Amino acid sequence: MMKEKMDVQKAVELLQGLYAGRLDGEERELAEELLKDEGVRRVYEELGDDETLVEELRRYGRFNPVRGRIVFEKRLQRQRMLRWMRRLAAAACVVSALGGGWLLWQERSGEPEVVVATGTAGVGENALRLRLANGEERIIGHDLQDVIQEDGNMTIAIEGGNLSYGRGADVQGEKVVAGYNELYVPRGSECSLELEDGTKVWLNADTYLKYPVRFAGDARQVEIRGEGYFEVAKDGRTFSVQAASGVVQVMGTSFCVRDYEGEPAMTTLVTGKVAFVAPGGERLELEPGEQAYVATDGRLEKREVDVREFTAWREGWFVFREASLEEVMQMLCRWYDVEVFYQSPDIQEMRFTGNLKRYSTIETFLKLLSVPCEIKYTVKGNTVVLYK
């Protein structure tokens, strides 16, 4: 019994490894032997296609492992082990990919390779709102291409909903005015911007950022409410991010800040070194792969985390690690600009682990979610209702 189970698991591992480009030698030959089955090859070749994934999930999502094992044993008696193993491998591969922990995240040499284009602002219909230093407010849609002349002899280049700040030639003897801009990214949108000092920032849905049009003095500081990923340019000055949960102090590094009202706040370090300082003065120094976690009651702790879980959103992925359905839906509601209601409150604590590509509509995701977990849903306008 154990041998047959191991054979199926090995087949799944081989297909996943081949898809991710990790196999060579004998393992690659074994995987290619599996692909001689037409059904297995079709699933393998179309793993990146959304419609195929949904179709295969419907087909295999109600796969019963107990009944499958009985049938498997009978087929073994008929000397058809290899062919049946291939079919089981295809089913297990798809079910694992859609409901478990692999989910089409490819890796080579330990670095994730995303197979979908990065999303930008205006993917939905919700435009960005930019308040200039003079108080004027601009609406920025995904199709806007423009150059705005700002205070302090600065320009803002806008393309595809993304912003880049540039400095004009200084006029000798003229005092530089260091005003502030305020950018709001609504639910259903995201954007990226490059600040005047070269720092790059990616902002997730429902996020507010306040920042100088031009950094002056020995310190650089911005203010955020929501979620942003920062790649700070080194120029000898300190850089700090002010959030409701505390202040992140850096010199030059990359990190993610998540600080939504009513939710735990998290500062996750990707590279370099930062210090997180809570409002009461408590200080944590972080190394790459560590996170400053602030609970809703203000409790502060340091955690070791998989940084992909907190940064993959900027590359078009949702990554979950033992996340409750309520936590999953919080992220989805911001991106798809919907509200969710639970007719069966107990399902809010169901746990999910996996990596899912971000789809153009929430219904695609709900279809993937509903079959293996026996969750049903209805969508009416911007309202999603979940129930058993």
PDB file of N, CA and C in Angstrom, residues 23-62:
ATOM      1  N   LEU A  23      14.621  19.680 -12.861  1.00  0.00           N
ATOM      2  CA  LEU A  23      15.021  18.286 -13.032  1.00  0.00           C
ATOM      3  C   LEU A  23      16.131  18.127 -14.058  1.00  0.00           C
ATOM      4  N   ASP A  24      16.941  17.101 -13.847  1.00  0.00           N
ATOM      5  CA  ASP A  24      17.906  16.696 -14.860  1.00  0.00           C
ATOM      6  C   ASP A  24      18.190  15.208 -14.678  1.00  0.00           C
ATOM      7  N   GLY A  25      18.916  14.638 -15.607  1.00  0.00           N
ATOM      8  CA  GLY A  25      19.312  13.241 -15.498  1.00  0.00           C
ATOM      9  C   GLY A  25      18.144  12.279 -15.446  1.00  0.00           C
ATOM     10  N   GLU A  26      18.220  11.299 -14.549  1.00  0.00           N
ATOM     11  CA  GLU A  26      17.225  10.234 -14.464  1.00  0.00           C
ATOM     12  C   GLU A  26      15.839  10.763 -14.121  1.00  0.00           C
ATOM     13  N   GLU A  27      15.763  11.760 -13.221  1.00  0.00           N
ATOM     14  CA  GLU A  27      14.459  12.307 -12.847  1.00  0.00           C
ATOM     15  C   GLU A  27      13.768  12.949 -14.043  1.00  0.00           C
ATOM     16  N   ARG A  28      14.519  13.635 -14.865  1.00  0.00           N
ATOM     17  CA  ARG A  28      13.925  14.257 -16.043  1.00  0.00           C
ATOM     18  C   ARG A  28      13.414  13.198 -17.015  1.00  0.00           C
ATOM     19  N   GLU A  29      14.152  12.108 -17.172  1.00  0.00           N
ATOM     20  CA  GLU A  29      13.716  11.026 -18.051  1.00  0.00           C
ATOM     21  C   GLU A  29      12.414  10.412 -17.539  1.00  0.00           C
ATOM     22  N   LEU A  30      12.310  10.215 -16.215  1.00  0.00           N
ATOM     23  CA  LEU A  30      11.091   9.655 -15.640  1.00  0.00           C
ATOM     24  C   LEU A  30       9.903  10.586 -15.875  1.00  0.00           C
ATOM     25  N   ALA A  31      10.107  11.902 -15.694  1.00  0.00           N
ATOM     26  CA  ALA A  31       9.025  12.864 -15.904  1.00  0.00           C
ATOM     27  C   ALA A  31       8.582  12.867 -17.367  1.00  0.00           C
ATOM     28  N   GLU A  32       9.528  12.797 -18.277  1.00  0.00           N
ATOM     29  CA  GLU A  32       9.189  12.787 -19.696  1.00  0.00           C
ATOM     30  C   GLU A  32       8.455  11.512 -20.078  1.00  0.00           C
ATOM     31  N   GLU A  33       8.751  10.422 -19.379  1.00  0.00           N
ATOM     32  CA  GLU A  33       8.013   9.177 -19.610  1.00  0.00           C
ATOM     33  C   GLU A  33       6.549   9.352 -19.211  1.00  0.00           C
ATOM     34  N   LEU A  34       6.308  10.032 -18.084  1.00  0.00           N
ATOM     35  CA  LEU A  34       4.930  10.305 -17.655  1.00  0.00           C
ATOM     36  C   LEU A  34       4.189  11.140 -18.702  1.00  0.00           C
ATOM     37  N   LEU A  35       4.885  12.066 -19.330  1.00  0.00           N
ATOM     38  CA  LEU A  35       4.245  12.977 -20.271  1.00  0.00           C
ATOM     39  C   LEU A  35       3.872  12.307 -21.588  1.00  0.00           C
ATOM     40  N   LYS A  36       4.233  11.050 -21.751  1.00  0.00           N
ATOM     41  CA  LYS A  36       3.798  10.333 -22.947  1.00  0.00           C
ATOM     42  C   LYS A  36       2.300  10.078 -22.931  1.00  0.00           C
ATOM     43  N   ASP A  37       1.706  10.150 -21.726  1.00  0.00           N
ATOM     44  CA  ASP A  37       0.257  10.054 -21.633  1.00  0.00           C
ATOM     45  C   ASP A  37      -0.355  11.384 -22.068  1.00  0.00           C
ATOM     46  N   GLU A  38      -1.288  11.338 -23.023  1.00  0.00           N
ATOM     47  CA  GLU A  38      -1.837  12.562 -23.612  1.00  0.00           C
ATOM     48  C   GLU A  38      -2.532  13.436 -22.570  1.00  0.00           C
ATOM     49  N   GLY A  39      -3.293  12.816 -21.644  1.00  0.00           N
ATOM     50  CA  GLY A  39      -4.005  13.591 -20.628  1.00  0.00           C
ATOM     51  C   GLY A  39      -3.058  14.317 -19.705  1.00  0.00           C
ATOM     52  N   VAL A  40      -2.006  13.641 -19.280  1.00  0.00           N
ATOM     53  CA  VAL A  40      -1.017  14.269 -18.407  1.00  0.00           C
ATOM     54  C   VAL A  40      -0.326  15.421 -19.124  1.00  0.00           C
ATOM     55  N   ARG A  41       0.044  15.193 -20.389  1.00  0.00           N
ATOM     56  CA  ARG A  41       0.743  16.247 -21.130  1.00  0.00           C
ATOM     57  C   ARG A  41      -0.148  17.466 -21.311  1.00  0.00           C
ATOM     58  N   ARG A  42      -1.434  17.273 -21.572  1.00  0.00           N
ATOM     59  CA  ARG A  42      -2.329  18.421 -21.768  1.00  0.00           C
ATOM     60  C   ARG A  42      -2.399  19.267 -20.498  1.00  0.00           C
ATOM     61  N   VAL A  43      -2.548  18.609 -19.345  1.00  0.00           N
ATOM     62  CA  VAL A  43      -2.584  19.346 -18.086  1.00  0.00           C
ATOM     63  C   VAL A  43      -1.269  20.076 -17.864  1.00  0.00           C
ATOM     64  N   TYR A  44      -0.179  19.383 -18.118  1.00  0.00           N
ATOM     65  CA  TYR A  44       1.157  19.974 -17.900  1.00  0.00           C
ATOM     66  C   TYR A  44       1.370  21.205 -18.772  1.00  0.00           C
ATOM     67  N   GLU A  45       0.999  21.115 -20.050  1.00  0.00           N
ATOM     68  CA  GLU A  45       1.252  22.204 -20.977  1.00  0.00           C
ATOM     69  C   GLU A  45       0.358  23.405 -20.729  1.00  0.00           C
ATOM     70  N   GLU A  46      -0.820  23.189 -20.104  1.00  0.00           N
ATOM     71  CA  GLU A  46      -1.782  24.271 -19.944  1.00  0.00           C
ATOM     72  C   GLU A  46      -1.925  24.722 -18.502  1.00  0.00           C
ATOM     73  N   LEU A  47      -0.953  24.373 -17.666  1.00  0.00           N
ATOM     74  CA  LEU A  47      -1.053  24.741 -16.252  1.00  0.00           C
ATOM     75  C   LEU A  47      -1.140  26.241 -16.040  1.00  0.00           C
ATOM     76  N   GLY A  48      -0.615  27.028 -16.957  1.00  0.00           N
ATOM     77  CA  GLY A  48      -0.644  28.472 -16.771  1.00  0.00           C
ATOM     78  C   GLY A  48      -1.922  29.126 -17.253  1.00  0.00           C
ATOM     79  N   ASP A  49      -2.872  28.345 -17.802  1.00  0.00           N
ATOM     80  CA  ASP A  49      -4.079  28.924 -18.369  1.00  0.00           C
ATOM     81  C   ASP A  49      -5.215  28.887 -17.350  1.00  0.00           C
ATOM     82  N   ASP A  50      -5.823  30.039 -17.058  1.00  0.00           N
ATOM     83  CA  ASP A  50      -6.846  30.123 -16.020  1.00  0.00           C
ATOM     84  C   ASP A  50      -8.034  29.203 -16.290  1.00  0.00           C
ATOM     85  N   GLU A  51      -8.580  29.241 -17.528  1.00  0.00           N
ATOM     86  CA  GLU A  51      -9.774  28.461 -17.827  1.00  0.00           C
ATOM     87  C   GLU A  51      -9.499  26.972 -17.695  1.00  0.00           C
ATOM     88  N   THR A  52      -8.322  26.541 -18.134  1.00  0.00           N
ATOM     89  CA  THR A  52      -7.973  25.129 -18.005  1.00  0.00           C
ATOM     90  C   THR A  52      -7.891  24.722 -16.544  1.00  0.00           C
ATOM     91  N   LEU A  53      -7.331  25.587 -15.718  1.00  0.00           N
ATOM     92  CA  LEU A  53      -7.220  25.269 -14.298  1.00  0.00           C
ATOM     93  C   LEU A  53      -8.592  25.078 -13.677  1.00  0.00           C
ATOM     94  N   VAL A  54      -9.514  25.993 -13.995  1.00  0.00           N
ATOM     95  CA  VAL A  54     -10.859  25.872 -13.440  1.00  0.00           C
ATOM     96  C   VAL A  54     -11.520  24.582 -13.909  1.00  0.00           C
ATOM     97  N   GLU A  55     -11.377  24.295 -15.207  1.00  0.00           N
ATOM     98  CA  GLU A  55     -11.986  23.085 -15.757  1.00  0.00           C
ATOM     99  C   GLU A  55     -11.429  21.831 -15.096  1.00  0.00           C
ATOM    100  N   GLU A  56     -10.088  21.777 -14.945  1.00  0.00           N
ATOM    101  CA  GLU A  56      -9.486  20.598 -14.339  1.00  0.00           C
ATOM    102  C   GLU A  56      -9.849  20.489 -12.863  1.00  0.00           C
ATOM    103  N   LEU A  57      -9.983  21.620 -12.194  1.00  0.00           N
ATOM    104  CA  LEU A  57     -10.356  21.571 -10.786  1.00  0.00           C
ATOM    105  C   LEU A  57     -11.757  21.008 -10.624  1.00  0.00           C
ATOM    106  N   ARG A  58     -12.687  21.453 -11.485  1.00  0.00           N
ATOM    107  CA  ARG A  58     -14.038  20.899 -11.410  1.00  0.00           C
ATOM    108  C   ARG A  58     -14.018  19.383 -11.630  1.00  0.00           C
ATOM    109  N   ARG A  59     -13.144  18.980 -12.507  1.00  0.00           N
ATOM    110  CA  ARG A  59     -13.101  17.567 -12.861  1.00  0.00           C
ATOM    111  C   ARG A  59     -12.535  16.715 -11.731  1.00  0.00           C
ATOM    112  N   TYR A  60     -11.480  17.261 -11.076  1.00  0.00           N
ATOM    113  CA  TYR A  60     -10.789  16.470 -10.072  1.00  0.00           C
ATOM    114  C   TYR A  60     -11.048  16.905  -8.640  1.00  0.00           C
ATOM    115  N   GLY A  61     -11.738  18.063  -8.459  1.00  0.00           N
ATOM    116  CA  GLY A  61     -11.870  18.624  -7.123  1.00  0.00           C
ATOM    117  C   GLY A  61     -12.581  17.724  -6.137  1.00  0.00           C
ATOM    118  N   ARG A  62     -13.462  16.843  -6.618  1.00  0.00           N
ATOM    119  CA  ARG A  62     -14.177  15.953  -5.710  1.00  0.00           C
ATOM    120  C   ARG A  62     -13.570  14.552  -5.685  1.00  0.00           C
TER     121      ARG A  62
END
